[in-house]
């Protein structure tokens, strides 16, 4: 196995991990399976496209063609994607959490509402912008590094590093901040957290904004490799969901391990001559089904009885 | 009693109530071959008229008959495009009813329903096109494939639960889609099998008679699916599963009393998969082709939206939801993408506001109304009503409750009459001719319960010394002295009693 394959696998793994961690944290703390995660992804991609499109002449006029210009452009792209993702999180909070969080069947109903949001926003994007792919500015520039005789594209390296930085920040926030402590308490035992005075309504909003922003970040990073389109969110959603389940819902390390496993699996299946790209999804699902049959709660998941 | 006219009261004055003869024996026809009856008539006793009345306890069969016969009668007069919309509705409704059996009755959250339909449709179509099997046999091949596929799918459902199983079945659908897409012989048609033989003759296809025949077939398919639902859900299997329906505790309970609910679930799953196989074969015949589109996530989500809008886990919900969504999705096709957004918004709205979809809205409204009525009752009591609702159910003589309420209102009115002038008037002349207000207050005092009253005790030795005592209200218990104040004038003592009673009244 050569280094390029490893880099490609890590590239995939970092995007998947960003999606899967968001889904996993949201499920274990608030109890929503967020089917609108893909829609958040697509909406953030479009928001970044609109903002960078509007700012391009302004930035060009202000900074010309310097390094600062591309840095400002990168900031605008990532920032707009993050903000759009967080706003999507707020919308999900207002529609799928706030009205029904104390009603019967909350989990199934939240799943259905987010599913409806997903369908509505994907169709809305399709209606507004049409099915055409939109290219975003390349914030990492074009070019490659020569490392140990292999070529690493800038966007791949940037994606891996960006994802690791964002994940590190998220985990640090969860580990060291007061709000993160509350979220972790809710992940461990929602009822116990409620008894210790942690409000579900108050904590759910930052969690939803955070996971939305993670999806936005994934969109910003993936937009360096592929184009933005209305249905761009479907594959990351399915991948994120499957990886979150593979890792065990609620387990962040499990999600990371699952993402790395699936990333490598896809990279390897993609280059095996008689299989090729069209079997990638096929192989992933077979792998996940096999793992789930052996470990019904995923890699890092605990049984519900143990959690209780 | 003959000339007396009764006015109907209550919430259902319109409800049909038969007046069966009290002399003759009751005649009820049974479903052939079973001990069941056609309709759930129940005899009730009307406490007002003291007559026997017969009410229909379960009205769902009537609604089903009305709805289905409306569809069957009206559809043949519709235009060609609407005719095909109704036929597609029937097919989707059949799939949804069988899916309801899996999700509702068996409680297995499977998303591979369309995968079962598609796989059996593909195999049946392939048998017809490549092996030359005549079309009636497709309706046998379909359920066989569905049976096998269902058995394979059902195996992991005992080990995995909930979302993990849902994901697995989603994966199976995806695997089916990819598998079909990469089949070499189908590459030319994009994975679709075309030119499938059908129960609709070739030259009738997409013509008026063909569409009518297609509708007839689809309608029969829906009736068949409903029959399967009825046989599984309301007979022994469904009964067993209802014990183990909701929680972990119920499952443990079911297991403890000897119900093998896992086996029952698997059986329901396999039976409905076999039935879905029939739908798959029909699907391939109705469209004369079958494409990988049937395995797609979008199609699955659309069917899921139907079930959710109608009400997850109910056959009527599956059919109503299918009617609404199919009408929007296929009937308003010229709207473009907004129609899907409309469906999504209906889905969100129904989920936020209705606990169990549109068909559960009635029960939910009834609960809501009962809750509000209870709240109002509680608020009335909170304001100082005499009988608490809990207490009121205990009091046998309901007259008592109304007397207490009347008393409370009376006291409130009398409290307004108590003024310094009134007290002054009584002090001046406790026994004289009084004003109207004072007379009313005194009348109320006189009529009160014995336990509320006071007596004046002329102290021994007999002289003009009085004190006020409170009556115990219990036989054999003497009155008790309430204070050590002594009065030298009987009129002062009368006024002291009056003041005590006024004080009690104002405090009550």
XYZ file of C-alpha atoms in Angstrom, chain A:
308
model
C 0.000 0.000 0.000
C 1.437 3.321 -0.977
C 1.264 6.591 0.872
C -1.149 8.207 -1.578
C -3.747 5.635 -0.718
C -3.295 6.298 2.975
C -3.713 10.027 2.415
C -6.814 9.438 0.319
C -8.220 7.148 3.024
C -7.483 9.689 5.742
C -9.095 12.384 3.615
C -12.306 10.349 3.404
C -12.075 9.375 7.058
C -11.770 12.959 8.261
C -14.914 14.093 6.406
C -16.853 11.044 7.597
C -15.648 11.535 11.153
C -16.865 15.145 11.148
C -20.331 14.007 10.084
C -20.425 10.940 12.332
C -19.289 12.761 15.472
C -22.044 15.335 15.014
C -24.699 12.647 14.643
C -23.284 10.658 17.529
C -23.061 13.557 19.996
C -26.533 14.739 19.086
C -28.053 11.301 19.540
C -26.445 10.548 22.852
C -27.065 13.913 24.476
C -30.372 15.142 23.077
C -31.802 11.921 21.665
C -32.395 13.054 18.092
C -31.326 10.981 15.104
C -30.649 13.919 12.864
C -31.747 13.012 9.345
C -31.424 16.701 8.455
C -27.664 16.491 8.860
C -27.288 16.014 5.113
C -29.505 19.013 4.453
C -27.382 21.066 6.850
C -24.368 19.940 4.847
C -25.888 20.993 1.527
C -27.278 24.293 2.842
C -23.906 25.215 4.345
C -22.233 24.413 1.050
C -24.642 26.705 -0.796
C -24.259 29.435 1.830
C -20.493 29.301 1.390
C -20.933 29.431 -2.381
C -23.228 32.475 -2.188
C -21.046 34.345 0.307
C -17.769 33.700 -1.510
C -19.431 34.584 -4.809
C -20.616 37.903 -3.367
C -17.307 38.675 -1.642
C -15.014 37.735 -4.502
C -15.006 41.184 -6.222
C -14.795 42.961 -2.839
C -11.795 40.920 -1.737
C -10.152 41.229 -5.126
C -10.582 45.022 -4.959
C -9.247 45.258 -1.413
C -6.295 42.879 -1.439
C -5.627 42.066 -5.067
C -3.989 38.734 -5.688
C -2.001 38.396 -2.517
C -1.773 35.703 0.134
C -3.974 37.827 2.374
C -6.734 37.710 -0.230
C -6.792 33.943 -0.283
C -6.637 33.834 3.514
C -9.625 36.206 3.774
C -11.436 34.130 1.161
C -10.750 30.976 3.164
C -12.008 32.674 6.305
C -15.181 33.824 4.551
C -15.835 30.356 3.143
C -15.293 28.474 6.378
C -17.008 31.132 8.467
C -20.111 31.295 6.298
C -20.357 27.498 6.201
C -20.020 27.304 9.983
C -22.600 30.045 10.566
C -25.053 28.522 8.078
C -24.610 25.121 9.733
C -25.223 26.580 13.185
C -28.338 28.402 11.905
C -29.626 25.115 10.491
C -29.043 23.694 13.955
C -31.215 26.474 15.393
C -33.985 25.670 12.905
C -33.814 21.988 13.825
C -33.942 23.001 17.491
C -37.049 25.116 16.890
C -38.913 22.515 14.822
C -37.713 19.076 15.865
C -36.791 19.612 19.503
C -38.654 22.429 21.205
C -42.284 21.574 20.344
C -42.047 17.839 20.978
C -39.210 17.188 23.407
C -41.592 16.433 26.291
C -44.237 14.640 24.247
C -44.674 10.873 23.827
C -42.616 9.112 21.118
C -40.146 11.990 21.021
C -37.336 10.033 19.386
C -39.339 8.655 16.478
C -41.123 11.962 15.972
C -37.886 13.941 16.020
C -36.477 11.529 13.440
C -39.505 12.072 11.237
C -39.424 15.866 11.579
C -35.737 15.995 10.690
C -36.447 13.664 7.778
C -39.145 16.066 6.600
C -36.748 18.983 6.998
C -34.200 17.082 4.951
C -36.632 16.412 2.107
C -37.952 19.977 2.187
C -34.559 21.653 2.145
C -33.090 19.402 -0.538
C -36.114 20.045 -2.760
C -36.001 23.735 -1.876
C -32.361 23.957 -2.959
C -33.203 22.066 -6.128
C -36.032 24.463 -6.826
C -34.031 27.630 -6.112
C -30.622 26.817 -7.560
C -31.397 24.014 -9.986
C -29.594 20.696 -10.165
C -26.327 22.217 -11.464
C -23.079 21.635 -9.565
C -21.429 24.752 -8.176
C -17.680 25.045 -7.686
C -16.316 26.829 -4.666
C -13.002 28.716 -4.603
C -10.100 26.519 -3.683
C -8.882 27.922 -0.400
C -5.854 25.663 -0.151
C -4.763 26.527 -3.672
C -3.660 24.085 -6.333
C -0.519 22.067 -6.071
C 1.007 19.188 -4.264
C 3.755 18.337 -1.895
C 6.322 15.662 -2.469
C 6.516 13.576 0.694
C 8.465 10.295 0.682
C 8.107 10.036 -3.053
C 4.313 10.463 -3.070
C 2.293 13.448 -4.049
C -0.125 14.901 -1.572
C -2.584 17.445 -2.928
C -2.975 20.638 -0.918
C -6.719 20.180 -0.550
C -6.265 16.667 0.841
C -3.736 17.808 3.380
C -5.847 20.851 4.250
C -8.943 18.710 4.712
C -7.182 16.257 6.994
C -5.548 18.970 9.073
C -8.694 21.123 9.182
C -10.846 18.198 10.270
C -8.386 17.173 12.966
C -8.208 20.762 14.255
C -12.002 21.138 14.341
C -12.470 17.768 16.011
C -9.785 18.598 18.534
C -11.475 21.917 19.322
C -14.839 20.164 19.715
C -13.433 17.526 22.015
C -11.574 20.171 24.035
C -14.803 22.145 24.362
C -16.576 19.033 25.559
C -13.739 18.230 27.953
C -12.911 21.572 29.509
C -15.865 23.959 29.273
C -18.756 24.203 31.665
C -21.297 23.651 28.860
C -19.271 20.681 27.638
C -19.470 19.176 31.096
C -23.252 19.524 30.979
C -23.366 17.900 27.549
C -21.226 15.023 28.737
C -23.435 14.591 31.773
C -26.449 14.366 29.480
C -24.628 11.856 27.284
C -23.940 9.655 30.298
C -27.366 9.771 31.854
C -30.020 12.240 30.773
C -32.171 11.661 33.809
C -29.302 12.051 36.256
C -28.286 15.255 34.489
C -31.821 16.588 34.860
C -31.708 15.793 38.579
C -28.483 17.749 38.926
C -30.173 20.793 37.473
C -29.012 20.573 33.855
C -31.785 21.850 31.615
C -32.403 19.884 28.480
C -33.922 22.839 26.646
C -30.946 25.071 27.391
C -28.283 22.479 26.630
C -29.870 21.192 23.439
C -29.459 24.504 21.594
C -25.638 24.703 21.750
C -25.402 20.987 20.963
C -27.546 21.398 17.866
C -25.614 24.498 16.807
C -22.327 22.693 17.352
C -23.320 19.627 15.353
C -24.740 21.874 12.618
C -21.449 23.751 12.525
C -19.579 20.442 12.274
C -21.676 19.543 9.235
C -20.938 23.025 7.848
C -17.234 22.451 8.376
C -17.479 19.100 6.606
C -19.228 20.853 3.717
C -16.530 23.538 3.528
C -13.774 20.934 3.509
C -15.450 18.571 1.063
C -16.211 21.462 -1.279
C -12.458 21.569 -1.944
C -12.637 18.107 -3.483
C -16.110 17.880 -5.032
C -18.760 20.311 -6.196
C -21.734 21.581 -4.241
C -25.140 20.362 -5.399
C -28.600 20.089 -3.784
C -28.288 16.352 -3.268
C -24.676 16.604 -2.096
C -25.793 15.940 1.462
C -27.291 12.503 0.875
C -24.068 10.502 0.677
C -22.394 12.256 3.661
C -25.610 11.782 5.641
C -25.813 8.075 4.881
C -22.100 7.664 5.519
C -22.189 9.684 8.718
C -25.208 7.811 9.999
C -23.779 4.401 9.186
C -20.428 5.276 10.699
C -22.053 6.689 13.827
C -23.975 3.414 14.153
C -20.886 1.370 13.320
C -18.967 3.149 16.044
C -21.866 2.793 18.439
C -24.238 5.717 18.819
C -22.994 8.011 21.539
C -19.387 6.962 21.402
C -17.031 9.622 19.992
C -13.919 7.397 19.893
C -16.031 4.670 18.283
C -17.149 7.138 15.608
C -13.526 8.133 14.875
C -12.390 4.511 14.684
C -15.385 3.678 12.487
C -14.601 6.608 10.188
C -10.982 5.545 9.801
C -11.973 1.919 9.140
C -14.560 2.893 6.544
C -12.230 5.453 4.953
C -9.517 2.840 4.465
C -12.010 0.230 3.321
C -13.377 2.568 0.665
C -9.922 3.625 -0.471
C -8.799 0.016 -0.796
C -11.973 -1.230 -2.484
C -11.750 1.687 -4.891
C -8.330 0.637 -6.199
C -8.857 -3.128 -6.349
C -9.083 -3.668 -10.100
C -12.058 -6.011 -10.403
C -14.176 -4.170 -7.841
C -13.753 -0.453 -8.468
C -15.695 2.592 -7.388
C -19.201 1.262 -8.004
C -18.732 -1.414 -5.341
C -17.593 1.024 -2.663
C -21.019 1.532 -1.065
C -21.769 -2.156 -1.460
C -18.592 -3.131 0.385
C -19.132 -0.526 3.104
C -22.607 -1.772 3.863
C -21.516 -5.402 3.855
C -18.705 -4.533 6.259
C -21.045 -2.590 8.552
C -23.659 -5.335 8.509
C -20.987 -7.877 9.391
C -19.726 -5.734 12.276
C -23.242 -5.097 13.551
C -24.066 -8.785 13.529
C -20.949 -9.529 15.557
C -21.287 -6.484 17.837
C -24.947 -5.417 17.808
C -24.199 -2.040 19.434
C -21.312 -1.086 17.204
C -17.625 -0.877 17.971
C -17.677 1.420 20.985
C -21.316 1.144 21.938
C -22.579 -0.165 25.212
C -25.766 -2.069 25.663
C -28.666 0.060 26.840
C -28.898 -1.994 30.006
C -25.339 -1.123 30.884
C -25.963 2.550 30.208
C -28.931 2.594 32.471
